Short mmCIF file of C-alpha atoms in Angstrom, two decimals:
data_model
loop_
_atom_site.label_atom_id
_atom_site.label_comp_id
_atom_site.label_asym_id
_atom_site.label_seq_id
_atom_site.Cartn_x
_atom_site.Cartn_y
_atom_site.Cartn_z
CA GLY A 1 -10.57 37.01 -21.17
CA GLU A 2 -8.63 37.79 -18.04
CA SER A 3 -5.87 35.29 -17.35
CA VAL A 4 -2.72 34.60 -15.46
CA GLY A 5 0.11 33.02 -17.45
CA LEU A 6 3.71 31.96 -17.14
CA HIS A 7 6.64 32.53 -19.50
CA LEU A 8 8.57 29.30 -18.90
CA PRO A 9 7.00 25.88 -18.57
CA THR A 10 10.20 24.21 -17.29
CA LEU A 11 13.17 25.63 -15.39
CA SER A 12 16.25 23.58 -14.66
CA VAL A 13 18.81 24.91 -12.15
CA GLN A 14 21.86 23.65 -10.36
CA GLU A 15 21.61 23.00 -6.65
CA GLY A 16 22.76 26.08 -4.77
CA ASP A 17 21.93 28.49 -7.54
CA ASN A 18 19.12 31.02 -7.35
CA SER A 19 15.87 30.38 -9.25
CA ILE A 20 13.55 32.92 -10.76
CA ILE A 21 10.06 31.95 -11.85
CA ASN A 22 8.01 34.49 -13.76
CA CYS A 23 4.31 35.13 -14.17
CA ALA A 24 2.32 37.62 -16.24
CA TYR A 25 -1.18 38.66 -15.35
CA SER A 26 -3.70 40.60 -17.38
CA ASN A 27 -6.35 41.64 -14.85
CA SER A 28 -5.33 45.12 -13.74
CA ALA A 29 -7.96 44.95 -11.00
CA SER A 30 -6.14 42.10 -9.23
CA ASP A 31 -5.02 43.21 -5.81
CA TYR A 32 -3.67 40.05 -4.23
CA PHE A 33 -1.23 37.48 -5.57
CA ILE A 34 -0.07 34.14 -4.21
CA TRP A 35 2.64 31.69 -5.14
CA TYR A 36 1.98 28.00 -4.57
CA LYS A 37 4.27 25.00 -4.77
CA GLN A 38 2.81 21.67 -5.82
CA GLU A 39 4.68 18.41 -5.50
CA SER A 40 3.60 15.34 -7.38
CA GLY A 41 0.42 13.84 -5.98
CA LYS A 42 -0.10 16.60 -3.44
CA GLY A 43 -2.18 19.72 -3.06
CA PRO A 44 -0.80 23.22 -3.65
CA GLN A 45 1.25 24.51 -0.76
CA PHE A 46 1.19 28.22 0.08
CA ILE A 47 4.63 29.82 -0.29
CA ILE A 48 4.24 33.56 -0.16
CA ASP A 49 1.74 36.27 -1.03
CA ILE A 50 1.80 39.94 -1.89
CA ARG A 51 -0.80 42.66 -2.09
CA SER A 52 -0.93 45.26 -4.82
CA ASN A 53 0.16 48.08 -2.51
CA MET A 54 3.59 46.44 -2.25
CA ASP A 55 6.26 45.71 -4.84
CA LYS A 56 8.41 43.29 -2.87
CA ARG A 57 7.97 40.82 -0.07
CA GLN A 58 10.50 38.46 1.44
CA GLY A 59 10.14 35.16 3.20
CA GLN A 60 12.54 32.46 4.16
CA ARG A 61 14.72 31.95 1.05
CA VAL A 62 11.92 33.29 -1.16
CA THR A 63 11.15 36.74 -2.49
CA VAL A 64 8.16 37.84 -4.52
CA LEU A 65 8.38 40.89 -6.75
CA LEU A 66 5.38 42.65 -8.20
CA ASN A 67 5.63 45.07 -11.11
CA LYS A 68 2.19 46.55 -11.67
CA THR A 69 3.37 48.71 -14.58
CA VAL A 70 3.99 45.66 -16.75
CA LYS A 71 1.69 43.32 -14.83
CA HIS A 72 4.47 40.96 -13.92
CA LEU A 73 5.07 38.80 -10.88
CA SER A 74 8.17 36.79 -10.03
CA LEU A 75 9.25 34.32 -7.41
CA GLN A 76 12.90 34.17 -6.47
CA ILE A 77 14.25 31.18 -4.58
CA ALA A 78 17.69 31.60 -3.05
CA ALA A 79 20.14 28.70 -2.83
CA THR A 80 17.81 26.27 -4.55
CA GLN A 81 17.70 22.81 -3.00
CA PRO A 82 16.55 19.44 -4.37
CA GLY A 83 13.48 19.71 -2.14
CA ASP A 84 12.44 22.77 -4.11
CA SER A 85 11.77 20.61 -7.17
CA ALA A 86 8.06 20.95 -7.89
CA VAL A 87 5.57 22.80 -10.05
CA TYR A 88 5.06 26.42 -9.07
CA PHE A 89 1.86 28.30 -9.72
CA CYS A 90 1.07 31.95 -9.41
CA ALA A 91 -2.52 32.85 -8.60
CA GLU A 92 -4.41 36.11 -8.49
CA ASN A 93 -7.35 37.10 -6.38
CA SER A 94 -9.32 40.06 -7.63
CA LEU A 95 -12.79 39.36 -6.32
CA GLY A 96 -12.02 38.30 -2.80
CA ASN A 97 -13.03 34.73 -3.35
CA MET A 98 -11.85 32.63 -6.25
CA LEU A 99 -8.24 32.30 -7.29
CA THR A 100 -7.23 32.38 -10.93
CA PHE A 101 -4.20 30.15 -11.48
CA GLY A 102 -1.52 30.31 -14.11
CA GLY A 103 -0.46 27.24 -16.04
CA GLY A 104 2.51 26.38 -13.82
CA THR A 105 6.31 26.16 -14.13
CA ARG A 106 8.13 22.96 -13.38
CA LEU A 107 11.34 23.58 -11.42
CA MET A 108 13.96 20.86 -11.66
CA VAL A 109 16.97 21.07 -9.39
CA LYS A 110 20.09 19.22 -10.49
CA PRO A 111 22.32 17.95 -7.68
CA ASN B 1 -3.95 22.33 14.03
CA ALA B 2 -4.99 19.89 11.36
CA GLY B 3 -4.94 21.12 7.80
CA VAL B 4 -7.66 20.81 5.21
CA MET B 5 -8.79 17.21 4.98
CA GLN B 6 -10.26 15.51 1.95
CA ASN B 7 -11.56 12.04 1.42
CA PRO B 8 -11.37 9.77 -0.29
CA ARG B 9 -7.90 10.40 -1.68
CA HIS B 10 -8.62 8.20 -4.67
CA LEU B 11 -12.00 7.35 -6.13
CA VAL B 12 -12.79 5.10 -9.06
CA ARG B 13 -16.22 5.20 -10.62
CA ARG B 14 -17.77 3.66 -13.71
CA ARG B 15 -19.51 5.88 -16.20
CA GLY B 16 -23.01 6.76 -15.00
CA GLN B 17 -22.27 6.33 -11.30
CA GLU B 18 -22.21 9.09 -8.70
CA ALA B 19 -19.11 10.52 -7.05
CA ARG B 20 -19.13 12.20 -3.64
CA LEU B 21 -16.07 14.10 -2.53
CA ARG B 22 -15.75 15.38 1.02
CA CYS B 23 -13.80 18.29 2.47
CA SER B 24 -13.27 19.37 6.06
CA PRO B 25 -11.79 22.88 6.29
CA MET B 26 -9.11 23.95 8.69
CA LYS B 27 -10.29 24.70 12.21
CA GLY B 28 -11.66 28.22 12.38
CA HIS B 29 -12.16 28.51 8.62
CA SER B 30 -15.69 29.10 7.41
CA HIS B 31 -14.96 29.62 3.71
CA VAL B 32 -14.56 26.64 1.40
CA TYR B 33 -13.53 26.55 -2.24
CA TRP B 34 -13.46 23.69 -4.73
CA TYR B 35 -11.05 23.55 -7.67
CA ARG B 36 -10.45 21.01 -10.43
CA GLN B 37 -7.07 20.21 -11.94
CA LEU B 38 -6.40 18.28 -15.11
CA PRO B 39 -2.93 16.71 -15.59
CA GLU B 40 -0.20 19.25 -16.33
CA GLU B 41 -2.61 22.15 -15.94
CA GLY B 42 -3.37 24.79 -13.34
CA LEU B 43 -6.30 24.63 -10.99
CA LYS B 44 -9.67 25.90 -12.17
CA PHE B 45 -12.14 27.42 -9.75
CA MET B 46 -15.47 25.65 -9.40
CA VAL B 47 -17.42 26.92 -6.41
CA TYR B 48 -17.11 29.00 -3.25
CA LEU B 49 -19.25 28.25 -0.20
CA GLN B 50 -19.80 29.41 3.31
CA LYS B 51 -21.81 27.51 5.87
CA GLU B 52 -25.22 26.68 4.33
CA ASN B 53 -24.65 29.12 1.46
CA ILE B 54 -23.28 28.94 -2.06
CA ILE B 55 -21.56 32.28 -2.65
CA ASP B 56 -20.16 31.80 -6.16
CA GLU B 57 -20.70 28.81 -8.41
CA SER B 58 -19.59 30.46 -11.64
CA GLY B 59 -17.06 27.69 -12.31
CA MET B 60 -19.43 24.78 -11.87
CA PRO B 61 -20.75 22.91 -14.90
CA LYS B 62 -24.44 23.59 -15.29
CA GLU B 63 -25.46 19.95 -15.08
CA ARG B 64 -24.55 16.96 -12.91
CA PHE B 65 -22.39 18.93 -10.46
CA SER B 66 -23.53 20.26 -7.10
CA ALA B 67 -21.91 21.37 -3.88
CA GLU B 68 -23.00 21.97 -0.35
CA PHE B 69 -21.51 23.04 2.97
CA PRO B 70 -24.02 22.14 5.68
CA LYS B 71 -24.17 23.63 9.12
CA GLU B 72 -22.67 20.47 10.51
CA GLY B 73 -20.19 18.24 8.76
CA PRO B 74 -17.91 18.53 5.75
CA SER B 75 -18.46 20.22 2.45
CA ILE B 76 -19.57 17.81 -0.28
CA LEU B 77 -18.92 18.03 -4.01
CA ARG B 78 -21.30 15.70 -5.81
CA ILE B 79 -20.99 14.59 -9.40
CA GLN B 80 -23.90 12.65 -10.81
CA GLN B 81 -23.73 10.30 -13.81
CA VAL B 82 -19.99 10.68 -14.15
CA VAL B 83 -18.34 10.64 -17.57
CA ARG B 84 -14.70 10.04 -18.51
CA GLY B 85 -14.13 13.77 -18.88
CA ASP B 86 -14.78 14.17 -15.15
CA SER B 87 -11.54 12.33 -14.40
CA ALA B 88 -9.32 14.86 -12.64
CA ALA B 89 -7.92 15.88 -9.28
CA TYR B 90 -10.40 17.84 -7.18
CA PHE B 91 -8.97 20.12 -4.55
CA CYS B 92 -10.66 21.82 -1.67
CA ALA B 93 -9.28 24.94 -0.03
CA SER B 94 -10.35 26.92 3.00
CA SER B 95 -9.75 30.39 4.37
CA PRO B 96 -10.87 32.38 7.40
CA GLY B 97 -12.44 34.99 5.15
CA THR B 98 -12.18 36.70 1.78
CA GLY B 99 -8.93 38.31 0.74
CA TYR B 100 -6.86 35.81 2.72
CA GLU B 101 -4.63 33.01 1.56
CA GLN B 102 -6.38 29.77 0.79
CA TYR B 103 -4.99 26.54 2.21
CA PHE B 104 -5.44 23.44 0.12
CA GLY B 105 -6.17 19.86 0.99
CA PRO B 106 -4.37 16.86 -0.56
CA GLY B 107 -7.06 16.41 -3.19
CA THR B 108 -9.26 13.59 -4.41
CA ARG B 109 -8.20 11.91 -7.61
CA LEU B 110 -11.26 10.77 -9.48
CA THR B 111 -10.91 8.18 -12.20
CA VAL B 112 -13.90 7.34 -14.35
CA THR B 113 -13.64 4.02 -16.17
#
């Protein structure tokens, strides 16, 4: 069936380095993608989104890249900080209502 | 502007009891979504509601689960005759419409003993 998945379950980076979290999706009809950050015991927190008519979008310290040719999405975090430690989920929205989430990548930032 | 609110934050029920989870969307949001999350897994869609209407319940189990979003008051996710497999975190999200980002509440962690 259609799904959203991640390549790496755990990513460990040094404080100050850049982080890249990847996500593959299989539903070619998806037209809207969102990255969420989830800290332990909390709900997902919206980070950044991108629509399928774009291939790059930047926020504060974060950049999302969308490659529709290979159905790949990535989240780049610049100058990673200890507060960035969390689980990151990509989600796709192809029907205008429900989100389909990937399995998550745990980001661990070493001081 | 208060975010999405959920209560209770933690709920313990014995097998066979009923669980009621409440969600108040962000101000100005008329679309509510419920998701379930098992430990170390992503969120799974359950149901999408607008005021007084269920729009999509394709993710809801066929039995024991129901949801409503009345004209007045919060959205309610109701689980009857709970079983241990219902233990999970249940998250509510809201949005101002379709095709917009969904903002999540802090979740209700249901434990069935």
